[in-house]
XYZ file of C-alpha atoms in Angstrom:
208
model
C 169.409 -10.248 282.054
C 172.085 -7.384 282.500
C 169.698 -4.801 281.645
C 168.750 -3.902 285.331
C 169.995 -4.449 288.448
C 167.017 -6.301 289.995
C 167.283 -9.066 287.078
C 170.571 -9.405 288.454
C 172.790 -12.082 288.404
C 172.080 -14.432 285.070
C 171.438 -17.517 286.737
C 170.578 -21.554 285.423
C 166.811 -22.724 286.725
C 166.022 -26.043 286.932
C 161.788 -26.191 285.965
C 160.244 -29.251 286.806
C 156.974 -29.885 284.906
C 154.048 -27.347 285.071
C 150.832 -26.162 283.254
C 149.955 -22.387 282.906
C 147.197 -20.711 281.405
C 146.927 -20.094 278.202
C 145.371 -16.653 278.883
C 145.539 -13.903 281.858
C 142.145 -14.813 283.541
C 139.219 -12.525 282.256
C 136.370 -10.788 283.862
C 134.053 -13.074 282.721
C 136.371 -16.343 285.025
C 136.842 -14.145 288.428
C 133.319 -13.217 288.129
C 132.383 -17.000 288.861
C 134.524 -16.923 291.719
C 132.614 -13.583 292.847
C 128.800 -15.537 292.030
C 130.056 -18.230 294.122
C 130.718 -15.672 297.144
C 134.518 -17.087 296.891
C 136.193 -13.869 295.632
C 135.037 -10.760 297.324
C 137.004 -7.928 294.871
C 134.157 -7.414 292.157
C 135.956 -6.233 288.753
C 134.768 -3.848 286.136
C 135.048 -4.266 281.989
C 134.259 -6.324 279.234
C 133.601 -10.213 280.190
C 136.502 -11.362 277.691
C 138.959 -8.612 278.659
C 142.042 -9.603 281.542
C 140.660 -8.893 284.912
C 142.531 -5.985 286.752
C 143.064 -3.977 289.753
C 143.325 -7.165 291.648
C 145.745 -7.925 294.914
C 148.348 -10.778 295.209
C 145.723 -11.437 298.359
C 142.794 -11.083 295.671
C 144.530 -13.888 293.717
C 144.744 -16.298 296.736
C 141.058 -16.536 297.074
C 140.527 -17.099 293.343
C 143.216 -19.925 293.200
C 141.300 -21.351 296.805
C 138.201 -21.154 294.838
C 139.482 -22.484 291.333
C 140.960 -25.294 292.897
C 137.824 -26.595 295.250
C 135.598 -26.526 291.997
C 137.859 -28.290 289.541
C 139.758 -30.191 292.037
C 142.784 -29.720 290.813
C 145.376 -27.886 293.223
C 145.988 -24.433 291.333
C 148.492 -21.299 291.816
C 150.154 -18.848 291.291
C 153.186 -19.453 288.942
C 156.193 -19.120 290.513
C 158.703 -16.502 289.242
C 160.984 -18.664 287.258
C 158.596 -20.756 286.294
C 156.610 -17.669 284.481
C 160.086 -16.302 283.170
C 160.377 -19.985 281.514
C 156.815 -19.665 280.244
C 157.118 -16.355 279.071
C 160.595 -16.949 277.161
C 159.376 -19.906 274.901
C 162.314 -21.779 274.578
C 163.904 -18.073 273.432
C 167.215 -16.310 274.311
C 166.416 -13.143 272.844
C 165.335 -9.405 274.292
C 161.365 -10.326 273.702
C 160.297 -13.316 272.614
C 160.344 -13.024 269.056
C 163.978 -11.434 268.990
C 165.793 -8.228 269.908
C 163.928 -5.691 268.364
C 160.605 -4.478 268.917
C 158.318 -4.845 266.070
C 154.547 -3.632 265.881
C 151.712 -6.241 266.420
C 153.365 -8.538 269.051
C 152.068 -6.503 272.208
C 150.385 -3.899 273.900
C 151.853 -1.518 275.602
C 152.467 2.467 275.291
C 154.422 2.456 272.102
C 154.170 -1.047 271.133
C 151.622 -0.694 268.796
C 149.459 1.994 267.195
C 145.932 1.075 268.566
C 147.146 1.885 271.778
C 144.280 2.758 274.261
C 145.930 4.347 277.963
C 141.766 3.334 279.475
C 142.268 -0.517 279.624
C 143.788 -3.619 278.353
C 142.841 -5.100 274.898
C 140.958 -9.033 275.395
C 142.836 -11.295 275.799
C 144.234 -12.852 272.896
C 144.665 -9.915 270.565
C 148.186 -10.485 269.690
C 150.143 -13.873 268.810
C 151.302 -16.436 270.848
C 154.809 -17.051 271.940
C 156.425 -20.166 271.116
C 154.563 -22.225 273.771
C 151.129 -20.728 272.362
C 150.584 -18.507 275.651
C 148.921 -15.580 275.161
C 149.932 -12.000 277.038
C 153.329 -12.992 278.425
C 154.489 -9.485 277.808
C 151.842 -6.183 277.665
C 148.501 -5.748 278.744
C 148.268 -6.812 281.868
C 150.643 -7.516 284.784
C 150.892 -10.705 286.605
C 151.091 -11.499 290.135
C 153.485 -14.410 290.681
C 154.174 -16.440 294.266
C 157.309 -14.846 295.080
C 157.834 -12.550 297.653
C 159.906 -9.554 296.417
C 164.126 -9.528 296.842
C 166.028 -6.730 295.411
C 167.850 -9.533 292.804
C 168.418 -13.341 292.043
C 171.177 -13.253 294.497
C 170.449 -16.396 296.549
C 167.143 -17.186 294.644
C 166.093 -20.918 294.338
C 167.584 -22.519 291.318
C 164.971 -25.862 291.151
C 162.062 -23.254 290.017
C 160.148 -23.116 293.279
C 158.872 -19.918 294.419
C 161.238 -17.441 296.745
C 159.122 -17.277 300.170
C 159.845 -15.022 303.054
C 158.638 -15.637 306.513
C 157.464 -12.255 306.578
C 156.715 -11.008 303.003
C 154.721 -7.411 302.766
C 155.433 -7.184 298.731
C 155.724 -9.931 295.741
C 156.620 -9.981 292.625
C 154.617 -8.843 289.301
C 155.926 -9.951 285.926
C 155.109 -8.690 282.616
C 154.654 -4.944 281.867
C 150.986 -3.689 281.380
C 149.005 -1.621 278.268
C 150.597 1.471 280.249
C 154.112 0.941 280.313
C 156.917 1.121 278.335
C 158.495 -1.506 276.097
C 161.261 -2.275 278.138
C 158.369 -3.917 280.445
C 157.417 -6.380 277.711
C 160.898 -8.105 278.367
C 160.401 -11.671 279.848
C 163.385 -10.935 282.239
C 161.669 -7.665 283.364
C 160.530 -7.627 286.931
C 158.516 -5.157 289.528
C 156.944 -5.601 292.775
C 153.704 -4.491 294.970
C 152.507 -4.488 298.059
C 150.806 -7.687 298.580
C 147.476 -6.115 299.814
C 147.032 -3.225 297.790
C 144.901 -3.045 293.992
C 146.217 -1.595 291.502
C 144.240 -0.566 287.851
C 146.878 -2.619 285.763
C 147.805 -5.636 288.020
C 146.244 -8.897 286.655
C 146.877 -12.237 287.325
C 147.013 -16.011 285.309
C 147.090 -19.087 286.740
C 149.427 -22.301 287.045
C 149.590 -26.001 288.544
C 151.939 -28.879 289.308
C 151.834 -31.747 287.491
């Protein structure tokens, strides 16, 4: 988009086939990662809320440890490939068009049951077009990327944008405590890759 620097310049992606979760993963999912000594951040909430304050390291081991037990290679998403997911097929300012409207996310000012302590379950509002959950509000999302100031020289065949030396990556989607201009699909922030953080969360992707 136009809209900020950083989401600078508009650019064609070319996505080869992926899957993605349909949800952020919850409490309840890292905590089997945690029982199986694979994961050693232990969260905090409700079992069918998005887990938080979790590092892009965090995410690493969870992704190691999802992908031994189902043997199925998982990931991160990469950051066009999350962009793709989180559009739905749409053009538009948020998925469901140019204007905010109540119901479609959390965030502070998106909707009136707006709670600054934690993230709502997973699930609470609709689906986009592609019937994913939580592509915009509640929780952040780590993605592969490392973080570059703008798309100029990204990849353009959807694979992630690696450093040799990366200390911060990319987190897409705003959280329950930001702003609506977070809940954009083209909105994008960064971290540092080691550090937690109360609203960072994380979903999952794979190849196929």
């Amino acid at each position: 988009s136009n809209d900020d620097p950083s989401e600078k310049p508009i650019h064609q992606v070319e996505i080869k086939s992926f899957a993605i979760s349909k949800f952020p993963v919850t409490v309840r999912e890292w905590n089997q990662c945690v029982a199986a000594k694979a994961c050693a951040y232990i969260p905090t909430g409700k079992d069918d809320a998005p887990v938080t304050n979790v590092s892009w390291s965090d995410t690493q081991q969870f992704t190691e440890w999802l992908s031994q037990v189902t043997h199925k290679k998982y990931r991160l998403p990469s950051e066009a490939e999350w962009e793709y997911a989180a559009r739905g097929g749409t053009q538009t300012k948020y998925w469901w068009g140019n204007q905010l409207e109540a119901g479609m996310a959390n965030c502070k000012g998106c909707n009136e049951a707006y709670d600054a302590t934690q993230p709502m379950k997973v699930g609470s509002f609709k689906p986009n077009p592609f019937s994913l959950y939580d592509m915009g509000g509640d929780v952040d999302q780590w993605v592969m990327d490392c973080w570059n100031k703008g798309y100029q020289g990204a990849p353009v065949d959807g694979s992630p944008w690696l450093d040799t030396e990366c200390s911060s990556h990319v987190i897409r989607s705003g959280s329950w405590k930001n702003d609506p201009s977070y809940v954009r699909p083209a909105s994008r922030d960064h971290y540092d890759t080691s550090v937690r953080y109360p609203t960072h969360g994380v979903r999952v992707a794979r190849s196929l």
